[in-house]
CSV table of C-alpha atoms in Angstrom, one decimal:
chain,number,residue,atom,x,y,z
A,1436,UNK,CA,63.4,-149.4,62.4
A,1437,UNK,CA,66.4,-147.8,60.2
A,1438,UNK,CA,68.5,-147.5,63.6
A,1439,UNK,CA,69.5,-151.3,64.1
A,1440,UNK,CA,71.4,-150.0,67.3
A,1441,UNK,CA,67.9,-149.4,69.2
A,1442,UNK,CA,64.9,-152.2,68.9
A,1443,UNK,CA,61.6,-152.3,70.9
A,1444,UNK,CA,59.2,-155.0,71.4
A,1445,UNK,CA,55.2,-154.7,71.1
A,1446,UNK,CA,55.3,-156.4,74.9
A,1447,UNK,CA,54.9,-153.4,77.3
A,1448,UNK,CA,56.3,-151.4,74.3
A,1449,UNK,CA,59.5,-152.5,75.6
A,1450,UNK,CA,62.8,-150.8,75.3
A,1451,UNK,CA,65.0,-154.3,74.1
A,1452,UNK,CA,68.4,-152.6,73.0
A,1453,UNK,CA,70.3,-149.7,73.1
A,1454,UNK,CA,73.7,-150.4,71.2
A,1455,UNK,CA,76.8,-148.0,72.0
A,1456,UNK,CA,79.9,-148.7,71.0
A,1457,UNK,CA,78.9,-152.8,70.5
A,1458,UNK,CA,77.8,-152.5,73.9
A,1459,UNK,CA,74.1,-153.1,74.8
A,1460,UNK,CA,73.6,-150.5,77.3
A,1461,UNK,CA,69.9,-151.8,78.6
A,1462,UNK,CA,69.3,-155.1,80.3
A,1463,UNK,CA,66.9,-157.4,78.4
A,1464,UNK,CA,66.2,-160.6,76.7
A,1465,UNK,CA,66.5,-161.8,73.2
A,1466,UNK,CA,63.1,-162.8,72.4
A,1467,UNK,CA,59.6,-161.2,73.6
A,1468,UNK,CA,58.6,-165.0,75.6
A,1469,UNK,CA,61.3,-164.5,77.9
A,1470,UNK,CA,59.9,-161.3,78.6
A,1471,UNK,CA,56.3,-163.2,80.1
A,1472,UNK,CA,58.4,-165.7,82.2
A,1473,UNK,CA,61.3,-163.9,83.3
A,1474,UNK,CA,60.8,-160.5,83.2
A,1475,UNK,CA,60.3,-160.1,87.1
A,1476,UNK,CA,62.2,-156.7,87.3
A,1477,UNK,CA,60.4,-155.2,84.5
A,1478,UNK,CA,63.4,-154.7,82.1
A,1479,UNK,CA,62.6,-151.7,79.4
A,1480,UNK,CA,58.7,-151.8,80.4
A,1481,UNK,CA,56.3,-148.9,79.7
A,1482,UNK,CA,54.6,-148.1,83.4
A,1483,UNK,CA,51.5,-147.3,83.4
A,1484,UNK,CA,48.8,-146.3,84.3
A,1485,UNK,CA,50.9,-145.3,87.4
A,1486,UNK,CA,54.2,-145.8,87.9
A,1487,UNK,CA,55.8,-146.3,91.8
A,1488,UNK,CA,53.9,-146.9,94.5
A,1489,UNK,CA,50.0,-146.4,95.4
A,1490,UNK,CA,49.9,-146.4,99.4
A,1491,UNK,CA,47.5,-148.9,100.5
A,1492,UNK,CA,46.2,-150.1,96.8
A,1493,UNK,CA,43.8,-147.3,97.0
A,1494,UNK,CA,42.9,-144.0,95.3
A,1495,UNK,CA,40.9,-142.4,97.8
A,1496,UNK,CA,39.1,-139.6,95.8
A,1497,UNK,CA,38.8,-139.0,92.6
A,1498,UNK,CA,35.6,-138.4,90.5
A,1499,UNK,CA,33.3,-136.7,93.0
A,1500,UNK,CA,35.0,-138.2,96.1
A,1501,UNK,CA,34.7,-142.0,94.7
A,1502,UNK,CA,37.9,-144.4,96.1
A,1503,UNK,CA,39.1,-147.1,93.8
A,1504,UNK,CA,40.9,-150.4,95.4
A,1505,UNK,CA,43.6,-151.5,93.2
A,1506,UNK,CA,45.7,-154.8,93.4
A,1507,UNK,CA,48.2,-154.7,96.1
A,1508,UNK,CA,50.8,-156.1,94.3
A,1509,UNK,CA,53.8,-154.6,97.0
A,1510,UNK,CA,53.1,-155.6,100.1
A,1511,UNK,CA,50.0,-153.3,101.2
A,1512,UNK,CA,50.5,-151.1,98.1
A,1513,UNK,CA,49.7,-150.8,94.3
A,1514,UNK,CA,53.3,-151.0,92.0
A,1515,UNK,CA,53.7,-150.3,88.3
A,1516,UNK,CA,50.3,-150.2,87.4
A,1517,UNK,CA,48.9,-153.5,88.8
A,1518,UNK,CA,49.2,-157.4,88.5
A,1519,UNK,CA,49.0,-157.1,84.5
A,1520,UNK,CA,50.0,-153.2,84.1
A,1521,UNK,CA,51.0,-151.5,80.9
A,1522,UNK,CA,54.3,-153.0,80.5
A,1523,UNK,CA,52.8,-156.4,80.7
A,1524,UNK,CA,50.2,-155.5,78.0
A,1525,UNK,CA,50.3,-156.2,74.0
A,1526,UNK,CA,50.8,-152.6,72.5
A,1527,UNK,CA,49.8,-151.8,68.7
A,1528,UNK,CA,52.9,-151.0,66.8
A,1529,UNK,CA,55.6,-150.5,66.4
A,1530,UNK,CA,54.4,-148.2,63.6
A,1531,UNK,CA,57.0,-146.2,61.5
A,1532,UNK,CA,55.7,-142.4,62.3
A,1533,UNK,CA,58.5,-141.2,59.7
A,1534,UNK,CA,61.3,-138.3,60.7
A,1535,UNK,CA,60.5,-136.2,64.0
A,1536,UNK,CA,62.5,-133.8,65.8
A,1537,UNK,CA,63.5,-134.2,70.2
A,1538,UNK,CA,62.1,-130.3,71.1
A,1539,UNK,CA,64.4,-129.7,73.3
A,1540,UNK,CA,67.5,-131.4,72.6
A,1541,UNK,CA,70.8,-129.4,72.5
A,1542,UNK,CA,72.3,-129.9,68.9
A,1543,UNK,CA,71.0,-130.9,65.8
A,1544,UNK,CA,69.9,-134.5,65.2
A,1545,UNK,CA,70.5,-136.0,62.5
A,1546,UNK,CA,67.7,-139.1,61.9
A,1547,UNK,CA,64.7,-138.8,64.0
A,1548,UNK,CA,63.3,-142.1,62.4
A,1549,UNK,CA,60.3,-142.3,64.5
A,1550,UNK,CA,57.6,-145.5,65.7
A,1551,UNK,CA,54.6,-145.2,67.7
A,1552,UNK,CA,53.2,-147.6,69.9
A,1553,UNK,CA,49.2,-147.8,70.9
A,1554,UNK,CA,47.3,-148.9,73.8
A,1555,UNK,CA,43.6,-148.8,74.6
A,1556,UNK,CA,43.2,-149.1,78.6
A,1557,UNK,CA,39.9,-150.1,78.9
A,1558,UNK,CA,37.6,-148.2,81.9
A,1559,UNK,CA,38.5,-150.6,85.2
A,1560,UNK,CA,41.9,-151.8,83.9
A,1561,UNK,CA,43.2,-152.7,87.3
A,1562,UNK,CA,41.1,-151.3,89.1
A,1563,UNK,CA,41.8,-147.7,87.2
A,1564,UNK,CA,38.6,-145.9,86.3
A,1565,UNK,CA,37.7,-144.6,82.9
A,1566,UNK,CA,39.0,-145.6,79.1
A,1567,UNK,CA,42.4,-144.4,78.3
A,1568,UNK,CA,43.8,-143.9,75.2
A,1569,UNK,CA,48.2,-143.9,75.3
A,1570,UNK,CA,50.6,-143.8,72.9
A,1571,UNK,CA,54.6,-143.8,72.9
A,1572,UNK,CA,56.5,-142.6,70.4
A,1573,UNK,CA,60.3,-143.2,70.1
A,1574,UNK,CA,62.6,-141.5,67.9
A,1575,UNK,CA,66.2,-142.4,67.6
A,1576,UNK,CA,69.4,-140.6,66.1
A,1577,UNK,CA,73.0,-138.8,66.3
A,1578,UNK,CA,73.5,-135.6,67.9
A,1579,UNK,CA,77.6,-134.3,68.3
A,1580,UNK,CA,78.5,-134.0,71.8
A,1581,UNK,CA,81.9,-132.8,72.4
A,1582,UNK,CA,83.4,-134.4,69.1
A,1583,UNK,CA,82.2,-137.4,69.6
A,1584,UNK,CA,79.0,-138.9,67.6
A,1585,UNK,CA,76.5,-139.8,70.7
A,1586,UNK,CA,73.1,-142.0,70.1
A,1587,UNK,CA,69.9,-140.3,70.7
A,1588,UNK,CA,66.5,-141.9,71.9
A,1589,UNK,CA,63.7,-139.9,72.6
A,1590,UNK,CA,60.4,-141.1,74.6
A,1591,UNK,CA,57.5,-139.0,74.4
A,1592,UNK,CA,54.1,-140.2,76.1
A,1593,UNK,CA,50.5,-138.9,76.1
A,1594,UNK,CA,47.2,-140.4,77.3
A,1595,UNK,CA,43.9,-139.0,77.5
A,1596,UNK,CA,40.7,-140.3,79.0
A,1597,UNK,CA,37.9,-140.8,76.7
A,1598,UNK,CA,35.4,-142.5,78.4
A,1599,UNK,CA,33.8,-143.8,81.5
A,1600,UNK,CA,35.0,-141.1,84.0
A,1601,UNK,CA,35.2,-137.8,84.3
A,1602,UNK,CA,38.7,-137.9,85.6
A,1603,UNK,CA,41.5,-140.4,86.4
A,1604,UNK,CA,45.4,-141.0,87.4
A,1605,UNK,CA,48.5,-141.2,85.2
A,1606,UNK,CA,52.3,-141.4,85.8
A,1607,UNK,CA,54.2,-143.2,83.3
A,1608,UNK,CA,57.7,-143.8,82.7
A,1609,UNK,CA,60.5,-146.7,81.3
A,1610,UNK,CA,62.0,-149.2,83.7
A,1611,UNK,CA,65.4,-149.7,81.6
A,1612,UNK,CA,68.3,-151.1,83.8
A,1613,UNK,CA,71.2,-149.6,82.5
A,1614,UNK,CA,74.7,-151.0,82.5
A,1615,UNK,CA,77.6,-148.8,81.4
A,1616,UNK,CA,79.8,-151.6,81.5
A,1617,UNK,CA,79.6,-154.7,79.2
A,1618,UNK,CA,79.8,-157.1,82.1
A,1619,UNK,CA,77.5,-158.7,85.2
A,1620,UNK,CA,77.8,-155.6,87.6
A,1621,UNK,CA,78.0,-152.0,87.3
A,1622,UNK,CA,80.5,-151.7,89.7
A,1623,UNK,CA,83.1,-148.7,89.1
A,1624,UNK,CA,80.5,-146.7,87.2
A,1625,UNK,CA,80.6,-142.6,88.1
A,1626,UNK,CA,77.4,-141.3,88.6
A,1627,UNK,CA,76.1,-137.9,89.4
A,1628,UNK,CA,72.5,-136.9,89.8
A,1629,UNK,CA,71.1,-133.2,89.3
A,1630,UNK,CA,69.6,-133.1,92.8
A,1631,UNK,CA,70.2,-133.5,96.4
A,1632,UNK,CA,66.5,-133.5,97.2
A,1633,UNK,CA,64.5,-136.5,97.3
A,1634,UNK,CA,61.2,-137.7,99.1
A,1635,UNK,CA,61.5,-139.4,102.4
A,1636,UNK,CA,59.5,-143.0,102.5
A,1637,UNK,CA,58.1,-145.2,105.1
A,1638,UNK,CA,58.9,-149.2,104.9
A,1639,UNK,CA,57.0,-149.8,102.1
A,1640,UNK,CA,58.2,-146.8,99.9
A,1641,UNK,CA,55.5,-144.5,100.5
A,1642,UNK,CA,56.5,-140.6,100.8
A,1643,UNK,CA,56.2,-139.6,104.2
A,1644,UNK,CA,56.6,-135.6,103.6
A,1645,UNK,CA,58.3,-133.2,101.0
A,1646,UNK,CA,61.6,-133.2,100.0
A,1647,UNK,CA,64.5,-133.2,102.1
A,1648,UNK,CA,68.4,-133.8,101.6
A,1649,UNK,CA,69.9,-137.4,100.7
A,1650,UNK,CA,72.5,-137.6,103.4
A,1651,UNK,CA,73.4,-141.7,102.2
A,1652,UNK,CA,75.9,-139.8,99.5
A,1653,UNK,CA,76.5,-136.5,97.9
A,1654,UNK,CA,73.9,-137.5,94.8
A,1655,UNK,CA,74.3,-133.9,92.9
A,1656,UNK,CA,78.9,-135.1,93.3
A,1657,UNK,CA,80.0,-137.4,91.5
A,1658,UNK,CA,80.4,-140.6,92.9
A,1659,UNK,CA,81.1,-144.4,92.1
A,1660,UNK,CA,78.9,-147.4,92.4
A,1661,UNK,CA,80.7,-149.8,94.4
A,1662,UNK,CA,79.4,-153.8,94.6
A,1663,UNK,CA,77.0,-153.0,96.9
A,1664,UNK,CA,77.3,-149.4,98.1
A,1665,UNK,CA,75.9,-147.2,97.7
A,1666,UNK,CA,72.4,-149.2,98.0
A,1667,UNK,CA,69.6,-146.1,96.9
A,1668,UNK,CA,65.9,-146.7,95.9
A,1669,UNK,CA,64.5,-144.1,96.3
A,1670,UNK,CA,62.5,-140.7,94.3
A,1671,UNK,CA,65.0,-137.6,93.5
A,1672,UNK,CA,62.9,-134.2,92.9
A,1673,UNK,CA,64.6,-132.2,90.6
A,1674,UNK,CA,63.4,-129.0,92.2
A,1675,UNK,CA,62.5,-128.4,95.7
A,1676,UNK,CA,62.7,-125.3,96.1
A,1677,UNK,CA,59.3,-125.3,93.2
A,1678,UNK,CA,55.6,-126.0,94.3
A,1679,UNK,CA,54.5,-129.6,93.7
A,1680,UNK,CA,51.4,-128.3,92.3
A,1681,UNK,CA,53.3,-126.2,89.6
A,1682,UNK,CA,53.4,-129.3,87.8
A,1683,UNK,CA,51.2,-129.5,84.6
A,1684,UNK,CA,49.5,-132.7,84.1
A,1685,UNK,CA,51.5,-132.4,80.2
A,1686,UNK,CA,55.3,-131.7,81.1
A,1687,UNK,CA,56.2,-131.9,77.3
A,1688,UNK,CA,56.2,-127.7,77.1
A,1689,UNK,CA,59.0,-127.7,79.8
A,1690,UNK,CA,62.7,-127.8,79.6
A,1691,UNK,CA,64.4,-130.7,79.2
A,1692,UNK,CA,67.1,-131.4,82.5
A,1693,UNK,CA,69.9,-133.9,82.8
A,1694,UNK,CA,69.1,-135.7,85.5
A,1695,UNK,CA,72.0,-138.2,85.6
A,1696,UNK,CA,75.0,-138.4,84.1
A,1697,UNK,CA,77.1,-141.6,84.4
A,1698,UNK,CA,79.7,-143.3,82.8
A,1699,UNK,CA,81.9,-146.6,83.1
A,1700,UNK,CA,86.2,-145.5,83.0
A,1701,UNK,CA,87.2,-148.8,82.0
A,1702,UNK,CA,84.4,-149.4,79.0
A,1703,UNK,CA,84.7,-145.4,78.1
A,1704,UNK,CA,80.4,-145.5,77.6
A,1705,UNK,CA,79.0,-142.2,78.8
A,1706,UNK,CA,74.5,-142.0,79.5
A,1707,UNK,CA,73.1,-138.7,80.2
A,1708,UNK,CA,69.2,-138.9,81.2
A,1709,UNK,CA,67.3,-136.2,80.7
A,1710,UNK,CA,63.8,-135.6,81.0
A,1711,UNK,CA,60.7,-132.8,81.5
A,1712,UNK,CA,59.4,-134.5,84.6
A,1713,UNK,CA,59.7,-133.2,88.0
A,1714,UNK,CA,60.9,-136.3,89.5
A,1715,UNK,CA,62.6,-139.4,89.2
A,1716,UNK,CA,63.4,-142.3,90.9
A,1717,UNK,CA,67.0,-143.8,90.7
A,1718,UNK,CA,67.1,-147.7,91.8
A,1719,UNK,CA,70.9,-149.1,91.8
A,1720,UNK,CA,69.0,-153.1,91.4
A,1721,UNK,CA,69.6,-154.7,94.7
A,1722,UNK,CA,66.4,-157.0,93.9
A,1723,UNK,CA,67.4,-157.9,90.6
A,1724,UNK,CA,66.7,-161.8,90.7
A,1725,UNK,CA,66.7,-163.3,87.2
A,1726,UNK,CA,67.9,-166.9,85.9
A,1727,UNK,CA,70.0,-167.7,82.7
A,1728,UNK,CA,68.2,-168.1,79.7
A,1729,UNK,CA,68.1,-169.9,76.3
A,1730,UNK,CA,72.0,-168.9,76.2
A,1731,UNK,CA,71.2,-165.3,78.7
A,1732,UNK,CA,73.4,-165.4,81.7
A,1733,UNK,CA,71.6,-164.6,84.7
A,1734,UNK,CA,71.1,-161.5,85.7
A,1735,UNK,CA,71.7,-160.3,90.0
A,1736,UNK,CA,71.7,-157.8,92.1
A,1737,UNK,CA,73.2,-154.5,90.9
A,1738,UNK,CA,73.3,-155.7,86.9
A,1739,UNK,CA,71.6,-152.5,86.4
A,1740,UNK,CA,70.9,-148.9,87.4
A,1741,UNK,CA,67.2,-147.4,86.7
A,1742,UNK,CA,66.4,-143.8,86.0
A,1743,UNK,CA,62.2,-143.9,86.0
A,1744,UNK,CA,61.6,-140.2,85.4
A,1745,UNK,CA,57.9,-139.4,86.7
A,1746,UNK,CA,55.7,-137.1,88.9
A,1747,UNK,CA,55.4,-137.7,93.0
A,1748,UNK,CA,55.3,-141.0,94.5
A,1749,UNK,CA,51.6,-141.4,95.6
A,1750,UNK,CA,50.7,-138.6,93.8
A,1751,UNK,CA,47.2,-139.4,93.6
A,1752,UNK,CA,46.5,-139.7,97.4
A,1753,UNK,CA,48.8,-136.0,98.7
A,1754,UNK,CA,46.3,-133.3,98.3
A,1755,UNK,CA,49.5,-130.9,97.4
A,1756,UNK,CA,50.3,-133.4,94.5
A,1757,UNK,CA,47.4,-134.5,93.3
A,1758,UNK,CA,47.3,-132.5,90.7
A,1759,UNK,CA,50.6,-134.0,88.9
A,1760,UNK,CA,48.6,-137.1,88.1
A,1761,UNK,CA,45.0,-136.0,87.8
A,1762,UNK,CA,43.8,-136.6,84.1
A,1763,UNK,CA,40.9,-135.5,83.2
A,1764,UNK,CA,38.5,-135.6,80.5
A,1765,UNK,CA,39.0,-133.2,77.5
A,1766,UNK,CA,42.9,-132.9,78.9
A,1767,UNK,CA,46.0,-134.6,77.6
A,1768,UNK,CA,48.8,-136.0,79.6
A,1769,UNK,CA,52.1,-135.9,78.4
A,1770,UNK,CA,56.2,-136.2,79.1
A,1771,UNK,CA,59.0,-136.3,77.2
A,1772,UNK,CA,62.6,-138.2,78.0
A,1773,UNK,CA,65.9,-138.1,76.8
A,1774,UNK,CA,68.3,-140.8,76.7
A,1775,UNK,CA,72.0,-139.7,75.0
A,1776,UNK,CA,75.1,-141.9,75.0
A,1777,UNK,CA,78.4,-142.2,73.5
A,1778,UNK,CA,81.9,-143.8,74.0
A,1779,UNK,CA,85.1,-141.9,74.3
């Protein structure tokens, strides 16, 4: 597209770059291939159907009470939509969409070159039931933020079921790995996150109850990632104080909240992340395992920082939730996120 500082790949509709200040904010590799063999942490993927974690590979009733195994991919659980999920899949596109607007975006952008991508997810598609129809569409540009000219990418998803079942589960999000830094760790980055609240898990990541209060660090203070500390992996809710099944199954007619703000002192990059989801998980990459290659160094733990904005882990199986992720026929799920950075 017009904006060389942000590229994309038809592979999992893959986020590939993100360019501020000659910096390439997002971890990734220089040609799709590498994305097949070495793409273990799932670098700028498209999740889909359902992003997270599925306790038990299972969705235990949807469609009239009917459970669906799916591949257990993480330990006893479903992760990221399966063995071969949506950011492992050949998209359509991208296809120039021409000049769109961010609804919800402070300031006025100047751009908005636009590309879709397009995916048909045919009825069983790990283990999912019914035909979905998705699409991505990313729009880049420049908004002003205090002075300074900051690079704008918009995500916006939708999916609807058109076939095969009367109803089925959706959570999609991007699994970028930021890192604010230029170098191999993102050590010294300040971070702050717009919530305390986040969802208690078991051993294998699965929610245990609502939302309670991070205690590991003050997440809504600013604080610095250190070379190993603080070690978080886990799903912030943005409010806790609203019902879970508030939550429209579109998100795109809500507001638009920053739900991180980071930047490096030393490389002078800012990120702000902002999204219409009600959730979001925020992953500092302590599993981050990737070899050098063809002239890439490798990539370890803590080379990046995730921000996967989405509904409720295991959504589909909390009655109180449920309702986040339930797609059904004639409906239309949607979300909308933000991504805005700039260097001092």
């Amino acid at each position: 597209m017009a904006n060389e500082e942000v590229s994309f790949l038809p592979l999992g509709a893959i986020i590939q770059s993100f360019v501020v200040g000659g910096v390439n904010i997002v971890q990734g590799f220089p040609k799709q291939e590498l994305y097949v063999t070495h793409n273990d942490p799932y670098f700028g993927e498209t999740i889909g159907r359902v992003a997270n974690r599925i306790a038990n590979a299972k969705i235990n009733s949807v469609n009239g009470g009917k459970e669906y195994s799916l591949a257990a991919n993480n330990g006893p659980n479903a992760l990221h939509g399966g063995v071969k999920g949506w950011g492992k899949r050949v998209w359509n596109g991208p296809t120039p969409v021409g000049l769109r607007g961010i609804p919800g975006l402070e300031g006025e952008l100047k751009g908005g070159e636009s590309v879709e991508f397009t995916l048909q997810s045919e009825d069983g598609d790990e283990g999912y039931p019914g035909e979905v129809s998705v699409k991505v569409v990313y729009t880049t540009g420049r908004v002003s933020q205090g002075g300074k000219e900051a690079t704008v990418l918009g995500i916006e998803y939708e999916a609807e079921l058109v076939a095969g079942a009367e109803e089925t589960v959706i959570n999609m999000t991007n699994h970028s790995y930021f890192n604010l830094t230029g170098g191999s760790s993102i050590e010294g980055t300040a971070v702050q996150l717009c919530t305390p609240s986040y969802l208690p898990v078991d051993d294998g990541g699965i929610p245990t109850g609502g939302p309670a209060t991070f205690v590991k660090v003050a997440t809504n203070e600013q604080f610095t990632l250190g070379a190993q500390e603080p070690d978080i992996d886990d799903c912030f809710v943005v409010d806790a104080s609203a019902s879970p099944s508030s939550v429209p199954i579109d998100t795109r007619g809500r507001d638009l909240v920053a739900l991180v703000k980071a930047h490096h002192p030393e490389s002078k990059v800012h990120l702000e992340v902002y999204s219409t989801e009600p959730a979001f998980q925020y992953y500092t990459g302590k599993y981050i395992h990737v070899p050098a290659a063809e002239g890439v160094p490798a990539r370890g733990a803590r080379s990046g920082f995730c921000v996967e904005p989405s509904r409720f882990v295991n959504a589909c199986n909390v009655d109180d939730w449920k309702s986040q992720v339930l797609l059904k026929k004639g409906e239309k799920y949607g979300s909308r996120t933000v991504y805005k950075a700039w260097t001092e």
